[in-house]
Amino acid sequence: MRVLIVGSGYVGLCMGVVFAKSHDVTLVDIDQAKVDMINRAESPIYEKDIDTLLSAGISKGSLVAKNTDAEFQPHDVVLIAVGTPSSDDGSVNLDYLKSAVDWIFSREAQICNSDFCVICIKSTVLPGTTTEIVQKQIDARNLGSRIASVFNPEFLREGNAIYDSINPDRIVIGSDNQRATQLIQSLYESTIESDTVFVEMSKESSELCKYVSNCFLATKISFANEIANIAERIPNADIDEVMHAVGLDGRISPKFFGSGAGYGGSCFPKDTIGLISFAENILKTDSRIIRAANEVNKTRPDRLVDLLLECVPNIKGKKVAILGLAFKPDTDDTRYSPSYRIIDLLQSQHAEVWIHDPMMKKILENEDPPKNVTIAYTIEECLTDTDACILVTDWSDYKNAGLASLVAPMRTKIFIDGRRLFVKDEYTQNINYRTIGVLTKCSSIDN
Ligand code: UDX
């Protein structure tokens, strides 16, 4: 099958390298530097296992990247995977999507197979968008007999996107055209390696399904975080014991009950705000639960700083280390990372802030460092002579180092574990170890 993917960002590239195992894939992007990198088999993004598949696709000739001015052959499927960022008011900005669709129709005779072609949106869009932006153009041009529009959401986790592409829990196909549904199904059937359920539904249901999946997972995390606040005030209660047992109820599942510093990243914060804005501003209905999930999430960094302030009420001039800037491990993505709020809170109390992340070099290739913060490139440098440490991201580097080795170079061993990495460790009396979801106290060491 010939597949054209418009937008070679995170989703487009990950899907592209996976589809190139069994299909002929052309990636399109307006960014020539990115196109060149891909054609040199260099991944513009950091993602586990992407390099091997990218090299395999390029050397086999089943994967090629082009800019929008290039010549194209006809394709069976055109996937749209451009960004749909949030506008300031929380609404979804469709500018990139609209220009991608305009470009497709301006080149339709060349890029779409003359027998039958599916134009499929993978970008996250609000219900009604596929019909409004794609199907209306098909109808206006009388192309309905040979072009169909489909919505097919992605559920890829950053850091696991290749694995998730090959082993999806389900493939949701939003379509009102049987031939189009079957084409999308066979596109996946030759690349996936696990038993996957294909779920067929209307375009509008599938568009809503993507938002609801992320909003529900975000709500689950916030629910666990709220219970963590309760558990840490009850002697002998432990949030993980509680949520694990709750999750074993077949109606619930233990996944995404991990309490901690709260959710960040490009999807949960954006999609919760997007659905709230759609529900309240467009549909004029409440979205109290999703709103509450975001409210709870906003309090998580504050809770970690509170744990510190309970030990050291005055942190003015104290050296405080933060471990982790990425919003989660195995990514260089810092969007909506809880670390930023923690930095602000510490700086508002005039602490001297240091920060380490295993991906710091890669992070700083794409963005400025946080203001007035000292960057440390090794864990030891970050922790040497510090008065306190807040662990925000659950990188395996920190877990593997172990609590004893992390605190060894600290001046005062106050360690706030925002991800419960060391909650089961035995620690010595001279460490003030505090974490969430279980009662921990400040012992009277010399602060
Ligand atoms: C998410 C969805 O999982 C994915 O299906 C969707 O397509 C995109 O959004 P991603 O943002 O890459 O993926 O990360 P994910 O692993 O889901 O974690 C999101 C955030 O939730 C992270 O900040 C993570 O630390 C946090 N999280 C996750 C928790 O706090 N507790 C958990 O139990 C799980």
mmCIF file of C-alpha atoms in Angstrom, residues 110-406:
data_model
loop_
_atom_site.group_PDB
_atom_site.id
_atom_site.type_symbol
_atom_site.label_atom_id
_atom_site.label_comp_id
_atom_site.label_asym_id
_atom_site.label_seq_id
_atom_site.Cartn_x
_atom_site.Cartn_y
_atom_site.Cartn_z
ATOM 1 C CA GLN A 110 -1.283 13.852 -8.167
ATOM 2 C CA ILE A 111 -1.212 12.478 -4.625
ATOM 3 C CA CYS A 112 -4.509 10.575 -4.447
ATOM 4 C CA ASN A 113 -4.945 7.230 -6.163
ATOM 5 C CA SER A 114 -7.440 7.772 -9.007
ATOM 6 C CA ASP A 115 -9.346 4.581 -8.139
ATOM 7 C CA PHE A 116 -9.868 5.136 -4.412
ATOM 8 C CA CYS A 117 -8.083 7.091 -1.684
ATOM 9 C CA VAL A 118 -8.718 7.721 2.005
ATOM 10 C CA ILE A 119 -7.837 11.040 3.601
ATOM 11 C CA CYS A 120 -7.449 10.215 7.269
ATOM 12 C CA ILE A 121 -6.940 12.675 10.138
ATOM 13 C CA LYS A 122 -4.726 11.408 12.974
ATOM 14 C CA SER A 123 -4.250 14.800 14.655
ATOM 15 C CA THR A 124 -6.419 15.276 17.729
ATOM 16 C CA VAL A 125 -9.477 17.275 16.674
ATOM 17 C CA LEU A 126 -12.841 18.123 18.185
ATOM 18 C CA PRO A 127 -15.988 16.265 17.099
ATOM 19 C CA GLY A 128 -17.225 17.439 13.728
ATOM 20 C CA THR A 129 -13.820 18.564 12.436
ATOM 21 C CA THR A 130 -13.173 15.722 9.958
ATOM 22 C CA THR A 131 -16.540 16.336 8.313
ATOM 23 C CA GLU A 132 -16.181 20.117 8.413
ATOM 24 C CA ILE A 133 -12.592 20.351 7.176
ATOM 25 C CA VAL A 134 -12.175 17.306 4.909
ATOM 26 C CA GLN A 135 -15.539 15.813 3.925
ATOM 27 C CA LYS A 136 -16.979 19.194 2.937
ATOM 28 C CA GLN A 137 -14.116 19.699 0.472
ATOM 29 C CA ILE A 138 -14.678 16.199 -0.945
ATOM 30 C CA ASP A 139 -18.378 16.968 -1.415
ATOM 31 C CA ALA A 140 -17.786 20.440 -2.845
ATOM 32 C CA ARG A 141 -15.458 18.939 -5.469
ATOM 33 C CA ASN A 142 -17.721 15.966 -6.236
ATOM 34 C CA LEU A 143 -14.967 13.525 -5.299
ATOM 35 C CA GLY A 144 -17.129 11.316 -3.081
ATOM 36 C CA SER A 145 -17.007 8.300 -5.402
ATOM 37 C CA ARG A 146 -13.214 7.954 -5.091
ATOM 38 C CA ILE A 147 -12.119 9.845 -1.968
ATOM 39 C CA ALA A 148 -13.368 9.225 1.581
ATOM 40 C CA SER A 149 -12.605 10.963 4.871
ATOM 41 C CA VAL A 150 -11.797 9.047 8.057
ATOM 42 C CA PHE A 151 -10.726 9.912 11.598
ATOM 43 C CA ASN A 152 -8.314 7.504 13.243
ATOM 44 C CA PRO A 153 -6.971 8.685 16.621
ATOM 45 C CA GLU A 154 -3.516 7.835 17.940
ATOM 46 C CA PHE A 155 -2.953 6.738 21.528
ATOM 47 C CA LEU A 156 0.855 6.777 21.530
ATOM 48 C CA ARG A 157 2.762 7.433 24.719
ATOM 49 C CA GLU A 158 5.939 9.461 24.311
ATOM 50 C CA GLY A 159 8.908 7.211 24.952
ATOM 51 C CA ASN A 160 6.856 4.134 24.018
ATOM 52 C CA ALA A 161 5.418 5.348 20.733
ATOM 53 C CA ILE A 162 7.042 2.665 18.581
ATOM 54 C CA TYR A 163 5.979 -0.121 20.914
ATOM 55 C CA ASP A 164 2.461 1.323 21.123
ATOM 56 C CA SER A 165 2.260 1.586 17.318
ATOM 57 C CA ILE A 166 3.109 -2.075 16.929
ATOM 58 C CA ASN A 167 1.097 -3.309 19.930
ATOM 59 C CA PRO A 168 -1.971 -1.081 20.200
ATOM 60 C CA ASP A 169 -4.782 -2.018 22.632
ATOM 61 C CA ARG A 170 -7.297 -0.981 19.990
ATOM 62 C CA ILE A 171 -7.543 0.793 16.648
ATOM 63 C CA VAL A 172 -10.462 3.196 16.474
ATOM 64 C CA ILE A 173 -11.751 3.964 12.980
ATOM 65 C CA GLY A 174 -14.231 6.785 12.564
ATOM 66 C CA SER A 175 -15.787 6.335 9.148
ATOM 67 C CA ASP A 176 -19.075 6.223 7.266
ATOM 68 C CA ASN A 177 -17.579 4.448 4.251
ATOM 69 C CA GLN A 178 -17.069 0.665 4.407
ATOM 70 C CA ARG A 179 -14.366 0.562 1.758
ATOM 71 C CA ALA A 180 -12.419 3.266 3.605
ATOM 72 C CA THR A 181 -12.768 1.419 6.919
ATOM 73 C CA GLN A 182 -11.404 -1.769 5.371
ATOM 74 C CA LEU A 183 -8.492 0.054 3.770
ATOM 75 C CA ILE A 184 -7.457 1.596 7.100
ATOM 76 C CA GLN A 185 -7.853 -1.764 8.819
ATOM 77 C CA SER A 186 -5.605 -3.513 6.298
ATOM 78 C CA LEU A 187 -3.048 -0.689 6.617
ATOM 79 C CA TYR A 188 -2.648 -1.684 10.268
ATOM 80 C CA GLU A 189 -3.104 -5.437 9.973
ATOM 81 C CA SER A 190 0.233 -5.935 8.255
ATOM 82 C CA THR A 191 2.216 -3.917 10.842
ATOM 83 C CA ILE A 192 0.771 -4.746 14.241
ATOM 84 C CA GLU A 193 2.074 -7.692 16.234
ATOM 85 C CA SER A 194 -0.531 -8.118 18.947
ATOM 86 C CA ASP A 195 -4.183 -9.105 19.077
ATOM 87 C CA THR A 196 -5.817 -5.786 18.448
ATOM 88 C CA VAL A 197 -9.477 -4.920 18.474
ATOM 89 C CA PHE A 198 -10.659 -2.762 15.588
ATOM 90 C CA VAL A 199 -13.486 -0.515 16.675
ATOM 91 C CA GLU A 200 -15.585 1.084 14.000
ATOM 92 C CA MET A 201 -17.751 4.095 14.764
ATOM 93 C CA SER A 202 -18.897 7.443 13.443
ATOM 94 C CA LYS A 203 -16.267 10.106 12.824
ATOM 95 C CA GLU A 204 -17.739 12.223 15.598
ATOM 96 C CA SER A 205 -17.620 9.369 18.152
ATOM 97 C CA SER A 206 -14.013 8.615 17.243
ATOM 98 C CA GLU A 207 -13.026 12.279 17.543
ATOM 99 C CA LEU A 208 -14.662 12.446 20.975
ATOM 100 C CA CYS A 209 -13.143 9.088 21.966
ATOM 101 C CA LYS A 210 -9.609 10.478 21.684
ATOM 102 C CA TYR A 211 -10.354 13.380 24.044
ATOM 103 C CA VAL A 212 -12.276 11.179 26.451
ATOM 104 C CA SER A 213 -9.434 8.626 26.672
ATOM 105 C CA ASN A 214 -6.939 11.295 27.685
ATOM 106 C CA CYS A 215 -9.397 13.090 29.978
ATOM 107 C CA PHE A 216 -10.276 9.853 31.732
ATOM 108 C CA LEU A 217 -6.619 8.900 32.269
ATOM 109 C CA ALA A 218 -5.899 12.407 33.557
ATOM 110 C CA THR A 219 -8.891 12.123 35.900
ATOM 111 C CA LYS A 220 -7.665 8.737 37.141
ATOM 112 C CA ILE A 221 -4.275 10.236 38.017
ATOM 113 C CA SER A 222 -5.844 13.209 39.783
ATOM 114 C CA PHE A 223 -8.181 10.885 41.662
ATOM 115 C CA ALA A 224 -5.177 8.877 42.892
ATOM 116 C CA ASN A 225 -3.405 12.113 43.826
ATOM 117 C CA GLU A 226 -6.387 13.274 45.850
ATOM 118 C CA ILE A 227 -6.475 9.942 47.679
ATOM 119 C CA ALA A 228 -2.699 10.295 48.224
ATOM 120 C CA ASN A 229 -3.375 13.502 50.179
ATOM 121 C CA ILE A 230 -5.792 11.566 52.368
ATOM 122 C CA ALA A 231 -3.513 8.526 52.787
ATOM 123 C CA GLU A 232 -0.512 10.576 53.852
ATOM 124 C CA ARG A 233 -2.442 11.850 56.860
ATOM 125 C CA ILE A 234 -3.387 8.356 58.065
ATOM 126 C CA PRO A 235 -0.725 6.425 60.044
ATOM 127 C CA ASN A 236 0.188 3.127 58.280
ATOM 128 C CA ALA A 237 -1.902 3.836 55.152
ATOM 129 C CA ASP A 238 -0.071 3.718 51.814
ATOM 130 C CA ILE A 239 -1.514 5.050 48.553
ATOM 131 C CA ASP A 240 0.054 2.358 46.344
ATOM 132 C CA GLU A 241 -1.323 -0.484 48.462
ATOM 133 C CA VAL A 242 -4.747 1.113 48.300
ATOM 134 C CA MET A 243 -4.836 1.909 44.581
ATOM 135 C CA HIS A 244 -3.320 -1.421 43.578
ATOM 136 C CA ALA A 245 -6.105 -3.288 45.354
ATOM 137 C CA VAL A 246 -8.739 -0.905 44.017
ATOM 138 C CA GLY A 247 -7.383 -1.417 40.494
ATOM 139 C CA LEU A 248 -7.615 -5.188 40.739
ATOM 140 C CA ASP A 249 -11.366 -4.824 40.476
ATOM 141 C CA GLY A 250 -11.927 -5.851 36.854
ATOM 142 C CA ARG A 251 -14.091 -2.789 36.378
ATOM 143 C CA ILE A 252 -11.243 -0.413 37.203
ATOM 144 C CA SER A 253 -7.587 -1.506 36.291
ATOM 145 C CA PRO A 254 -4.511 -0.544 38.336
ATOM 146 C CA LYS A 255 -2.898 1.415 35.486
ATOM 147 C CA PHE A 256 -2.617 5.222 35.696
ATOM 148 C CA PHE A 257 -3.213 5.262 39.421
ATOM 149 C CA GLY A 258 0.385 6.363 40.067
ATOM 150 C CA SER A 259 0.329 9.361 42.399
ATOM 151 C CA GLY A 260 3.110 11.889 42.298
ATOM 152 C CA ALA A 261 4.026 15.287 40.953
ATOM 153 C CA GLY A 262 1.005 15.312 38.606
ATOM 154 C CA TYR A 263 0.598 14.930 34.866
ATOM 155 C CA GLY A 264 2.357 17.035 32.256
ATOM 156 C CA GLY A 265 3.300 16.602 28.624
ATOM 157 C CA SER A 266 1.721 17.639 25.387
ATOM 158 C CA CYS A 267 -1.530 15.690 25.659
ATOM 159 C CA PHE A 268 -3.241 15.524 29.048
ATOM 160 C CA PRO A 269 -2.975 19.257 29.845
ATOM 161 C CA LYS A 270 -3.941 20.266 26.283
ATOM 162 C CA ASP A 271 -6.740 17.758 25.770
ATOM 163 C CA THR A 272 -8.388 18.333 29.158
ATOM 164 C CA ILE A 273 -8.462 22.085 28.489
ATOM 165 C CA GLY A 274 -9.646 21.442 24.915
ATOM 166 C CA LEU A 275 -12.617 19.315 25.978
ATOM 167 C CA ILE A 276 -13.563 21.668 28.821
ATOM 168 C CA SER A 277 -13.518 24.618 26.425
ATOM 169 C CA PHE A 278 -15.540 22.687 23.799
ATOM 170 C CA ALA A 279 -18.123 21.525 26.357
ATOM 171 C CA GLU A 280 -18.554 24.828 28.123
ATOM 172 C CA ASN A 281 -18.055 27.425 25.393
ATOM 173 C CA ILE A 282 -19.456 25.656 22.347
ATOM 174 C CA LEU A 283 -21.882 23.041 23.686
ATOM 175 C CA LYS A 284 -22.879 25.100 26.749
ATOM 176 C CA THR A 285 -22.689 22.188 29.142
ATOM 177 C CA ASP A 286 -20.639 21.658 32.318
ATOM 178 C CA SER A 287 -17.455 19.615 32.542
ATOM 179 C CA ARG A 288 -17.006 19.642 36.292
ATOM 180 C CA ILE A 289 -15.063 16.402 36.635
ATOM 181 C CA ILE A 290 -12.421 17.237 34.037
ATOM 182 C CA ARG A 291 -12.136 20.734 35.493
ATOM 183 C CA ALA A 292 -11.586 19.193 38.935
ATOM 184 C CA ALA A 293 -8.936 16.841 37.505
ATOM 185 C CA ASN A 294 -6.989 19.859 36.261
ATOM 186 C CA GLU A 295 -7.473 21.737 39.532
ATOM 187 C CA VAL A 296 -6.120 18.790 41.524
ATOM 188 C CA ASN A 297 -3.235 18.458 39.083
ATOM 189 C CA LYS A 298 -2.249 22.109 39.562
ATOM 190 C CA THR A 299 -1.807 21.516 43.302
ATOM 191 C CA ARG A 300 0.687 18.653 42.944
ATOM 192 C CA PRO A 301 3.925 20.679 42.609
ATOM 193 C CA ASP A 302 2.763 22.830 45.535
ATOM 194 C CA ARG A 303 2.317 19.700 47.651
ATOM 195 C CA LEU A 304 5.943 18.703 47.060
ATOM 196 C CA VAL A 305 7.174 22.160 48.041
ATOM 197 C CA ASP A 306 4.922 22.040 51.143
ATOM 198 C CA LEU A 307 6.582 18.783 52.194
ATOM 199 C CA LEU A 308 9.908 20.597 52.015
ATOM 200 C CA LEU A 309 8.668 23.702 53.842
ATOM 201 C CA GLU A 310 7.326 21.541 56.653
ATOM 202 C CA CYS A 311 10.964 20.509 57.238
ATOM 203 C CA VAL A 312 12.606 23.867 56.494
ATOM 204 C CA PRO A 313 10.116 26.716 56.872
ATOM 205 C CA ASN A 314 12.651 29.279 55.677
ATOM 206 C CA ILE A 315 14.433 28.308 52.450
ATOM 207 C CA LYS A 316 15.742 31.787 51.672
ATOM 208 C CA GLY A 317 19.323 31.403 50.421
ATOM 209 C CA LYS A 318 19.196 27.605 50.770
ATOM 210 C CA LYS A 319 20.479 25.516 47.913
ATOM 211 C CA VAL A 320 17.666 23.283 46.650
ATOM 212 C CA ALA A 321 18.227 20.668 43.951
ATOM 213 C CA ILE A 322 15.519 19.492 41.557
ATOM 214 C CA LEU A 323 15.949 16.090 39.928
ATOM 215 C CA GLY A 324 14.133 15.992 36.588
ATOM 216 C CA LEU A 325 12.948 18.564 34.070
ATOM 217 C CA ALA A 326 11.322 16.267 31.477
ATOM 218 C CA PHE A 327 7.608 15.763 32.187
ATOM 219 C CA LYS A 328 8.226 12.020 32.481
ATOM 220 C CA PRO A 329 11.176 9.637 31.964
ATOM 221 C CA ASP A 330 12.507 8.526 28.572
ATOM 222 C CA THR A 331 11.681 11.775 26.818
ATOM 223 C CA ASP A 332 13.310 15.176 26.339
ATOM 224 C CA ASP A 333 9.870 16.811 26.342
ATOM 225 C CA THR A 334 9.439 19.377 29.116
ATOM 226 C CA ARG A 335 6.014 20.699 28.134
ATOM 227 C CA TYR A 336 3.856 21.306 31.200
ATOM 228 C CA SER A 337 6.503 19.679 33.371
ATOM 229 C CA PRO A 338 5.690 20.056 37.098
ATOM 230 C CA SER A 339 9.328 21.123 37.599
ATOM 231 C CA TYR A 340 8.590 24.612 36.233
ATOM 232 C CA ARG A 341 5.982 25.334 38.905
ATOM 233 C CA ILE A 342 8.326 23.954 41.577
ATOM 234 C CA ILE A 343 11.098 26.263 40.350
ATOM 235 C CA ASP A 344 8.717 29.251 40.562
ATOM 236 C CA LEU A 345 7.592 28.331 44.065
ATOM 237 C CA LEU A 346 11.165 27.876 45.314
ATOM 238 C CA GLN A 347 12.310 31.114 43.692
ATOM 239 C CA SER A 348 9.394 33.035 45.159
ATOM 240 C CA GLN A 349 10.867 32.011 48.549
ATOM 241 C CA HIS A 350 14.354 33.095 47.395
ATOM 242 C CA ALA A 351 15.923 29.634 47.370
ATOM 243 C CA GLU A 352 18.977 28.997 45.191
ATOM 244 C CA VAL A 353 17.725 26.429 42.653
ATOM 245 C CA TRP A 354 19.810 23.808 40.864
ATOM 246 C CA ILE A 355 18.421 21.316 38.379
ATOM 247 C CA HIS A 356 19.526 18.082 36.737
ATOM 248 C CA ASP A 357 17.939 15.942 34.039
ATOM 249 C CA PRO A 358 19.602 13.011 32.224
ATOM 250 C CA MET A 359 18.424 14.571 28.935
ATOM 251 C CA MET A 360 19.488 18.114 29.816
ATOM 252 C CA LYS A 361 21.854 18.544 26.839
ATOM 253 C CA LYS A 362 19.132 17.451 24.399
ATOM 254 C CA ILE A 363 16.533 19.598 26.173
ATOM 255 C CA LEU A 364 18.721 22.693 25.888
ATOM 256 C CA GLU A 365 19.199 22.117 22.146
ATOM 257 C CA ASN A 366 15.529 23.025 21.714
ATOM 258 C CA GLU A 367 14.743 25.470 24.479
ATOM 259 C CA ASP A 368 16.208 28.017 26.889
ATOM 260 C CA PRO A 369 17.088 26.859 30.367
ATOM 261 C CA PRO A 370 14.705 27.871 33.172
ATOM 262 C CA LYS A 371 15.567 31.417 34.332
ATOM 263 C CA ASN A 372 17.948 31.978 37.269
ATOM 264 C CA VAL A 373 18.457 28.261 37.785
ATOM 265 C CA THR A 374 21.849 26.571 37.781
ATOM 266 C CA ILE A 375 22.018 23.659 35.366
ATOM 267 C CA ALA A 376 23.925 20.599 36.551
ATOM 268 C CA TYR A 377 25.014 17.977 34.056
ATOM 269 C CA THR A 378 25.691 15.271 36.613
ATOM 270 C CA ILE A 379 23.548 14.135 39.512
ATOM 271 C CA GLU A 380 26.429 14.564 41.911
ATOM 272 C CA GLU A 381 27.111 18.135 40.799
ATOM 273 C CA CYS A 382 23.449 18.947 41.345
ATOM 274 C CA LEU A 383 23.326 17.488 44.853
ATOM 275 C CA THR A 384 26.704 18.502 46.244
ATOM 276 C CA ASP A 385 26.294 20.745 49.295
ATOM 277 C CA THR A 386 22.564 21.118 48.801
ATOM 278 C CA ASP A 387 20.226 21.820 51.682
ATOM 279 C CA ALA A 388 17.346 19.862 50.151
ATOM 280 C CA CYS A 389 16.331 17.927 47.052
ATOM 281 C CA ILE A 390 12.985 17.458 45.294
ATOM 282 C CA LEU A 391 12.813 14.503 42.909
ATOM 283 C CA VAL A 392 10.227 15.292 40.228
ATOM 284 C CA THR A 393 10.798 12.894 37.307
ATOM 285 C CA ASP A 394 11.057 9.138 37.879
ATOM 286 C CA TRP A 395 14.092 8.540 35.682
ATOM 287 C CA SER A 396 15.708 5.112 36.139
ATOM 288 C CA ASP A 397 19.060 6.942 36.576
ATOM 289 C CA TYR A 398 17.803 8.226 39.927
ATOM 290 C CA LYS A 399 16.276 4.924 40.953
ATOM 291 C CA ASN A 400 19.453 3.056 39.982
ATOM 292 C CA ALA A 401 21.667 5.508 41.865
ATOM 293 C CA GLY A 402 19.755 4.680 45.070
ATOM 294 C CA LEU A 403 18.754 6.989 47.872
ATOM 295 C CA ALA A 404 21.932 6.538 49.921
ATOM 296 C CA SER A 405 24.158 7.562 47.020
ATOM 297 C CA LEU A 406 21.908 10.478 46.034
#
